[in-house]
PDB file of C-alpha atoms in Angstrom:
ATOM      1  CA  MET A   1      -2.171   6.416 -22.874  1.00 80.00           C
ATOM      2  CA  THR A   2      -5.926   6.016 -22.387  1.00 85.00           C
ATOM      3  CA  ARG A   3      -5.478   2.430 -21.289  1.00 88.00           C
ATOM      4  CA  ARG A   4      -2.699   3.401 -18.892  1.00 90.00           C
ATOM      5  CA  VAL A   5      -4.769   6.144 -17.253  1.00 91.00           C
ATOM      6  CA  ILE A   6      -7.812   3.892 -16.842  1.00 93.00           C
ATOM      7  CA  GLN A   7      -5.637   1.083 -15.506  1.00 92.00           C
ATOM      8  CA  LEU A   8      -3.999   3.446 -13.016  1.00 92.00           C
ATOM      9  CA  LEU A   9      -7.315   4.763 -11.679  1.00 94.00           C
ATOM     10  CA  ILE A  10      -8.888   1.307 -11.429  1.00 95.00           C
ATOM     11  CA  GLY A  11      -5.801  -0.024  -9.679  1.00 92.00           C
ATOM     12  CA  LEU A  12      -5.768   2.758  -7.087  1.00 93.00           C
ATOM     13  CA  PHE A  13      -9.486   2.378  -6.401  1.00 95.00           C
ATOM     14  CA  LEU A  14      -9.205  -1.390  -5.981  1.00 96.00           C
ATOM     15  CA  TYR A  15      -6.177  -0.928  -3.735  1.00 93.00           C
ATOM     16  CA  GLY A  16      -8.291   1.084  -1.307  1.00 94.00           C
ATOM     17  CA  ILE A  17     -11.096  -1.475  -1.425  1.00 96.00           C
ATOM     18  CA  GLY A  18      -8.553  -4.224  -0.715  1.00 95.00           C
ATOM     19  CA  ILE A  19      -7.311  -2.324   2.325  1.00 93.00           C
ATOM     20  CA  ALA A  20     -10.898  -1.960   3.562  1.00 95.00           C
ATOM     21  CA  LEU A  21     -11.521  -5.705   3.204  1.00 96.00           C
ATOM     22  CA  ILE A  22      -8.455  -6.482   5.311  1.00 95.00           C
ATOM     23  CA  VAL A  23      -9.370  -3.867   7.930  1.00 94.00           C
ATOM     24  CA  ARG A  24     -12.883  -5.305   8.259  1.00 95.00           C
ATOM     25  CA  ALA A  25     -11.403  -8.806   8.552  1.00 94.00           C
ATOM     26  CA  ALA A  26      -9.917  -7.628  11.873  1.00 92.00           C
ATOM     27  CA  ILE A  27      -7.252 -10.317  12.092  1.00 93.00           C
ATOM     28  CA  GLY A  28      -4.322  -7.956  11.564  1.00 91.00           C
ATOM     29  CA  VAL A  29      -3.498  -5.419   8.874  1.00 90.00           C
ATOM     30  CA  ALA A  30      -0.391  -4.320   6.961  1.00 87.00           C
ATOM     31  CA  PRO A  31       2.183  -2.187   8.871  1.00 88.00           C
ATOM     32  CA  TRP A  32       1.225   1.161   7.308  1.00 89.00           C
ATOM     33  CA  ASP A  33      -2.448   0.428   7.984  1.00 91.00           C
ATOM     34  CA  VAL A  34      -1.586  -0.471  11.591  1.00 93.00           C
ATOM     35  CA  LEU A  35      -0.108   3.025  11.878  1.00 94.00           C
ATOM     36  CA  ALA A  36      -3.182   4.630  10.273  1.00 93.00           C
ATOM     37  CA  GLN A  37      -5.473   2.740  12.643  1.00 93.00           C
ATOM     38  CA  GLY A  38      -3.366   3.707  15.651  1.00 94.00           C
ATOM     39  CA  ILE A  39      -3.436   7.395  14.741  1.00 95.00           C
ATOM     40  CA  ASP A  40      -7.181   7.209  14.084  1.00 93.00           C
ATOM     41  CA  ASN A  41      -7.714   5.711  17.540  1.00 93.00           C
ATOM     42  CA  HIS A  42      -6.375   8.935  19.053  1.00 94.00           C
ATOM     43  CA  THR A  43      -7.458  11.599  16.552  1.00 94.00           C
ATOM     44  CA  HIS A  44     -10.699  10.180  15.077  1.00 92.00           C
ATOM     45  CA  LEU A  45      -9.951  11.886  11.773  1.00 92.00           C
ATOM     46  CA  GLY A  46     -10.973   8.834   9.761  1.00 90.00           C
ATOM     47  CA  PHE A  47      -8.895   6.054   8.269  1.00 90.00           C
ATOM     48  CA  GLY A  48      -8.972   7.461   4.732  1.00 89.00           C
ATOM     49  CA  LEU A  49      -7.927  10.991   5.691  1.00 92.00           C
ATOM     50  CA  ILE A  50      -5.090   9.682   7.843  1.00 94.00           C
ATOM     51  CA  THR A  51      -3.910   7.517   4.951  1.00 91.00           C
ATOM     52  CA  ILE A  52      -3.768  10.632   2.757  1.00 91.00           C
ATOM     53  CA  LEU A  53      -1.929  12.613   5.438  1.00 94.00           C
ATOM     54  CA  LEU A  54       0.604   9.827   5.934  1.00 93.00           C
ATOM     55  CA  SER A  55       1.227   9.767   2.182  1.00 91.00           C
ATOM     56  CA  GLY A  56       1.836  13.516   2.332  1.00 91.00           C
ATOM     57  CA  VAL A  57       4.353  13.096   5.147  1.00 93.00           C
ATOM     58  CA  VAL A  58       6.136  10.349   3.217  1.00 91.00           C
ATOM     59  CA  LEU A  59       6.303  12.577   0.127  1.00 92.00           C
ATOM     60  CA  LEU A  60       7.955  15.294   2.221  1.00 93.00           C
ATOM     61  CA  LEU A  61      10.623  12.734   3.104  1.00 90.00           C
ATOM     62  CA  TRP A  62      11.320  12.416  -0.631  1.00 89.00           C
ATOM     63  CA  ILE A  63      12.810  15.936  -0.663  1.00 89.00           C
ATOM     64  CA  PRO A  64      16.104  15.236   1.174  1.00 89.00           C
ATOM     65  CA  ILE A  65      16.631  12.009  -0.801  1.00 85.00           C
ATOM     66  CA  ARG A  66      15.949  13.847  -4.098  1.00 83.00           C
ATOM     67  CA  GLN A  67      13.106  11.708  -5.351  1.00 82.00           C
ATOM     68  CA  LYS A  68      10.734  13.148  -7.968  1.00 84.00           C
ATOM     69  CA  PRO A  69       7.057  12.146  -7.931  1.00 83.00           C
ATOM     70  CA  GLY A  70       5.109  11.187 -11.024  1.00 85.00           C
ATOM     71  CA  ALA A  71       1.426  11.615 -11.748  1.00 87.00           C
ATOM     72  CA  GLY A  72       0.769   8.146 -10.382  1.00 84.00           C
ATOM     73  CA  THR A  73       2.586   9.046  -7.168  1.00 87.00           C
ATOM     74  CA  LEU A  74       0.322  12.014  -6.479  1.00 89.00           C
ATOM     75  CA  LEU A  75      -2.845  10.171  -7.455  1.00 91.00           C
ATOM     76  CA  ASN A  76      -1.809   7.291  -5.215  1.00 88.00           C
ATOM     77  CA  ALA A  77      -1.472   9.676  -2.286  1.00 86.00           C
ATOM     78  CA  LEU A  78      -4.859  11.284  -2.973  1.00 90.00           C
ATOM     79  CA  LEU A  79      -7.110   8.401  -4.066  1.00 91.00           C
ATOM     80  CA  VAL A  80      -6.256   5.299  -2.039  1.00 90.00           C
ATOM     81  CA  GLY A  81      -7.485   6.801   1.249  1.00 89.00           C
ATOM     82  CA  PRO A  82     -10.935   7.866  -0.036  1.00 93.00           C
ATOM     83  CA  SER A  83     -11.444   4.544  -1.814  1.00 95.00           C
ATOM     84  CA  ALA A  84     -10.608   2.747   1.450  1.00 93.00           C
ATOM     85  CA  ASP A  85     -13.264   4.865   3.177  1.00 93.00           C
ATOM     86  CA  VAL A  86     -15.776   3.817   0.505  1.00 95.00           C
ATOM     87  CA  GLY A  87     -14.925   0.197   1.187  1.00 94.00           C
ATOM     88  CA  LEU A  88     -15.227   0.641   4.952  1.00 93.00           C
ATOM     89  CA  TRP A  89     -18.640   2.220   4.417  1.00 94.00           C
ATOM     90  CA  LEU A  90     -19.843  -0.650   2.222  1.00 94.00           C
ATOM     91  CA  ILE A  91     -18.385  -3.611   4.140  1.00 95.00           C
ATOM     92  CA  PRO A  92     -20.010  -4.430   7.504  1.00 93.00           C
ATOM     93  CA  ALA A  93     -17.945  -4.868  10.655  1.00 90.00           C
ATOM     94  CA  ASP A  94     -18.110  -7.517  13.401  1.00 88.00           C
ATOM     95  CA  LEU A  95     -18.732 -10.485  11.110  1.00 92.00           C
ATOM     96  CA  ASP A  96     -18.256 -14.131  12.069  1.00 94.00           C
ATOM     97  CA  LEU A  97     -14.695 -15.436  12.012  1.00 93.00           C
ATOM     98  CA  TRP A  98     -15.174 -17.551   8.875  1.00 95.00           C
ATOM     99  CA  ALA A  99     -16.497 -14.494   7.011  1.00 95.00           C
ATOM    100  CA  ARG A 100     -13.597 -12.342   8.213  1.00 95.00           C
ATOM    101  CA  ILE A 101     -11.089 -14.943   7.006  1.00 95.00           C
ATOM    102  CA  LEU A 102     -12.724 -14.789   3.569  1.00 96.00           C
ATOM    103  CA  LEU A 103     -12.581 -10.994   3.671  1.00 96.00           C
ATOM    104  CA  PHE A 104      -8.883 -11.109   4.450  1.00 96.00           C
ATOM    105  CA  ALA A 105      -8.147 -13.533   1.610  1.00 96.00           C
ATOM    106  CA  ALA A 106     -10.179 -11.438  -0.828  1.00 96.00           C
ATOM    107  CA  GLY A 107      -8.468  -8.248   0.322  1.00 95.00           C
ATOM    108  CA  LEU A 108      -5.001  -9.748  -0.037  1.00 93.00           C
ATOM    109  CA  LEU A 109      -5.700 -10.952  -3.583  1.00 95.00           C
ATOM    110  CA  LEU A 110      -7.339  -7.651  -4.534  1.00 95.00           C
ATOM    111  CA  ILE A 111      -4.365  -5.633  -3.311  1.00 91.00           C
ATOM    112  CA  ALA A 112      -2.022  -7.842  -5.333  1.00 89.00           C
ATOM    113  CA  VAL A 113      -4.104  -7.300  -8.482  1.00 93.00           C
ATOM    114  CA  ALA A 114      -4.426  -3.573  -7.776  1.00 91.00           C
ATOM    115  CA  THR A 115      -0.679  -3.292  -7.300  1.00 86.00           C
ATOM    116  CA  GLY A 116      -0.076  -4.918 -10.645  1.00 86.00           C
ATOM    117  CA  LEU A 117      -2.545  -2.545 -12.290  1.00 91.00           C
ATOM    118  CA  TYR A 118      -1.220   0.745 -10.917  1.00 87.00           C
ATOM    119  CA  ILE A 119       2.480  -0.101 -11.100  1.00 82.00           C
ATOM    120  CA  GLY A 120       2.014  -1.648 -14.543  1.00 83.00           C
ATOM    121  CA  ALA A 121       0.569   1.637 -15.815  1.00 86.00           C
ATOM    122  CA  HIS A 122       4.042   3.258 -15.476  1.00 84.00           C
ATOM    123  CA  PHE A 123       3.033   6.604 -13.951  1.00 87.00           C
ATOM    124  CA  GLY A 124       5.549   6.623 -11.127  1.00 79.00           C
ATOM    125  CA  PRO A 125       5.936   4.752  -7.817  1.00 77.00           C
ATOM    126  CA  GLY A 126       3.685   5.150  -4.820  1.00 82.00           C
ATOM    127  CA  PRO A 127       4.885   7.356  -1.955  1.00 87.00           C
ATOM    128  CA  ARG A 128       6.208   4.427   0.085  1.00 82.00           C
ATOM    129  CA  ASP A 129       7.816   2.816  -2.970  1.00 76.00           C
ATOM    130  CA  GLY A 130       9.779   5.979  -3.660  1.00 80.00           C
ATOM    131  CA  LEU A 131      10.870   6.372  -0.048  1.00 85.00           C
ATOM    132  CA  MET A 132      12.341   2.888  -0.025  1.00 78.00           C
ATOM    133  CA  THR A 133      14.083   3.091  -3.396  1.00 75.00           C
ATOM    134  CA  GLY A 134      15.295   6.620  -2.659  1.00 82.00           C
ATOM    135  CA  LEU A 135      16.865   5.604   0.646  1.00 85.00           C
ATOM    136  CA  HIS A 136      18.429   2.636  -1.088  1.00 80.00           C
ATOM    137  CA  GLN A 137      19.999   4.889  -3.722  1.00 81.00           C
ATOM    138  CA  ARG A 138      21.215   7.517  -1.243  1.00 87.00           C
ATOM    139  CA  THR A 139      22.579   5.197   1.448  1.00 86.00           C
ATOM    140  CA  GLY A 140      23.665   2.164  -0.562  1.00 85.00           C
ATOM    141  CA  TRP A 141      21.854  -0.102   1.889  1.00 83.00           C
ATOM    142  CA  LYS A 142      20.231  -3.197   0.440  1.00 80.00           C
ATOM    143  CA  ILE A 143      16.570  -2.923  -0.541  1.00 70.00           C
ATOM    144  CA  TRP A 144      15.444  -5.544   1.957  1.00 72.00           C
ATOM    145  CA  ILE A 145      17.269  -3.776   4.804  1.00 80.00           C
ATOM    146  CA  VAL A 146      15.636  -0.440   3.989  1.00 80.00           C
ATOM    147  CA  ARG A 147      12.204  -1.979   3.552  1.00 75.00           C
ATOM    148  CA  THR A 148      12.417  -4.035   6.733  1.00 77.00           C
ATOM    149  CA  GLY A 149      13.635  -1.055   8.735  1.00 84.00           C
ATOM    150  CA  ILE A 150      10.794   1.163   7.543  1.00 84.00           C
ATOM    151  CA  GLU A 151       8.121  -1.499   8.047  1.00 82.00           C
ATOM    152  CA  VAL A 152       9.329  -2.436  11.534  1.00 86.00           C
ATOM    153  CA  MET A 153       9.433   1.211  12.634  1.00 89.00           C
ATOM    154  CA  VAL A 154       5.982   1.946  11.222  1.00 90.00           C
ATOM    155  CA  LEU A 155       4.532  -1.251  12.708  1.00 89.00           C
ATOM    156  CA  GLY A 156       6.013  -0.522  16.124  1.00 91.00           C
ATOM    157  CA  ILE A 157       4.590   3.004  16.267  1.00 94.00           C
ATOM    158  CA  GLY A 158       1.187   1.803  15.060  1.00 92.00           C
ATOM    159  CA  TRP A 159       1.119  -1.024  17.591  1.00 93.00           C
ATOM    160  CA  VAL A 160       1.938   1.341  20.472  1.00 95.00           C
ATOM    161  CA  LEU A 161      -0.903   3.610  19.306  1.00 94.00           C
ATOM    162  CA  GLY A 162      -3.352   0.696  19.324  1.00 93.00           C
ATOM    163  CA  GLY A 163      -3.389  -0.460  15.695  1.00 91.00           C
ATOM    164  CA  ASN A 164      -4.590  -3.969  14.862  1.00 88.00           C
ATOM    165  CA  VAL A 165      -1.576  -6.325  14.805  1.00 91.00           C
ATOM    166  CA  GLY A 166      -2.354 -10.002  14.376  1.00 92.00           C
ATOM    167  CA  ILE A 167      -1.877 -13.117  12.294  1.00 93.00           C
ATOM    168  CA  GLY A 168      -3.102 -11.166   9.277  1.00 91.00           C
ATOM    169  CA  THR A 169      -0.154  -8.799   9.613  1.00 90.00           C
ATOM    170  CA  VAL A 170       2.249 -11.733   9.358  1.00 87.00           C
ATOM    171  CA  LEU A 171       0.336 -13.374   6.503  1.00 88.00           C
ATOM    172  CA  PHE A 172       0.297 -10.106   4.578  1.00 86.00           C
ATOM    173  CA  ALA A 173       4.040  -9.658   4.983  1.00 81.00           C
ATOM    174  CA  VAL A 174       4.751 -13.224   3.848  1.00 81.00           C
ATOM    175  CA  LEU A 175       2.282 -13.521   0.949  1.00 84.00           C
ATOM    176  CA  ILE A 176       1.966 -10.116  -0.689  1.00 81.00           C
ATOM    177  CA  GLY A 177       5.437 -10.181  -2.247  1.00 75.00           C
ATOM    178  CA  PRO A 178       5.018 -13.486  -4.111  1.00 84.00           C
ATOM    179  CA  LEU A 179       1.525 -12.471  -5.238  1.00 85.00           C
ATOM    180  CA  CYS A 180       2.723  -9.125  -6.579  1.00 80.00           C
ATOM    181  CA  GLN A 181       5.578 -10.854  -8.346  1.00 78.00           C
ATOM    182  CA  ARG A 182       2.870 -12.528 -10.435  1.00 84.00           C
ATOM    183  CA  THR A 183       0.531  -9.589 -10.964  1.00 84.00           C
ATOM    184  CA  ILE A 184       3.026  -6.820 -11.767  1.00 80.00           C
ATOM    185  CA  PRO A 185       4.397  -8.386 -14.989  1.00 83.00           C
ATOM    186  CA  PHE A 186       0.940  -9.675 -15.920  1.00 86.00           C
ATOM    187  CA  PHE A 187      -0.605  -6.185 -15.961  1.00 83.00           C
ATOM    188  CA  ALA A 188       2.475  -4.263 -17.130  1.00 81.00           C
ATOM    189  CA  VAL A 189       1.806  -2.074 -20.160  1.00 82.00           C
ATOM    190  CA  HIS A 190       4.640  -2.686 -22.592  1.00 75.00           C
ATOM    191  CA  ARG A 191       6.115   0.530 -23.967  1.00 65.00           C
ATOM    192  CA  PRO A 192       9.131   1.160 -26.200  1.00 60.00           C
ATOM    193  CA  ALA A 193      12.228   1.658 -24.047  1.00 55.00           C
ATOM    194  CA  ALA A 194      10.161   1.385 -20.875  1.00 44.00           C
ATOM    195  CA  VAL A 195      11.988   0.916 -17.598  1.00 47.00           C
ATOM    196  CA  SER A 196      10.532  -1.797 -15.400  1.00 47.00           C
ATOM    197  CA  PRO A 197       9.292  -0.411 -12.061  1.00 49.00           C
ATOM    198  CA  VAL A 198      10.776  -1.639  -8.814  1.00 48.00           C
ATOM    199  CA  PRO A 199       8.102  -2.964  -6.454  1.00 49.00           C
ATOM    200  CA  GLY A 200       8.487  -1.800  -2.864  1.00 46.00           C
ATOM    201  CA  PRO A 201       6.416  -1.445   0.356  1.00 43.00           C
ATOM    202  CA  ASP A 202       3.222  -0.348  -1.472  1.00 52.00           C
ATOM    203  CA  ALA A 203       3.686  -3.300  -3.846  1.00 48.00           C
ATOM    204  CA  GLU A 204       4.182  -5.568  -0.893  1.00 44.00           C
ATOM    205  CA  ARG A 205       1.787  -3.999   1.918  1.00 46.00           C
ATOM    206  CA  VAL A 206       1.657  -2.795   2.668  1.00 42.00           C
ATOM    207  CA  ALA A 207       0.590  -0.132  -1.477  1.00 46.00           C
ATOM    208  CA  GLY A 208       1.905   3.060   0.816  1.00 48.00           C
TER     209      GLY A 208
END
């Protein structure tokens, strides 16, 4: 249990830092982060706070689809945003292109590792994971249809609001899934009669 808790907290913290690296790279961010950026452009509440608020809204959507959050779900909603703010505070903006490309690559790899850590701790899915799997269970639609529909809708709203859509957005969508497919089993804590978690949008953000 101690290892699982530590792994969960480290994973969530690193997830936020990974998001910050990709945001500072400024070559395009994951769909949910595009939405957070777009909302921040108009409200100036701060990227981290908006990330928390979006997680809260997503959790409210769990109610009609009868999803139940775990401890990891709630901690995901509360901790990823502040850790992203820490990263944004530490990492300078307006770097040269070569440096921003390195930031993006580092952020992508860090998010994959962080995903493996927090999902592998078996404390429940992230808010966006649960929304996808819950809709899949309630509607019978295929996972990829549900995920694609959610991501496209979120990306479209974020883009209209002025979020950063670019080549990084495409690269994230293409690469995060294969990377997480490696990290999730690698960091999974093996428990008797444990049920393997189903990776979703947070595992492929793009967290969340």
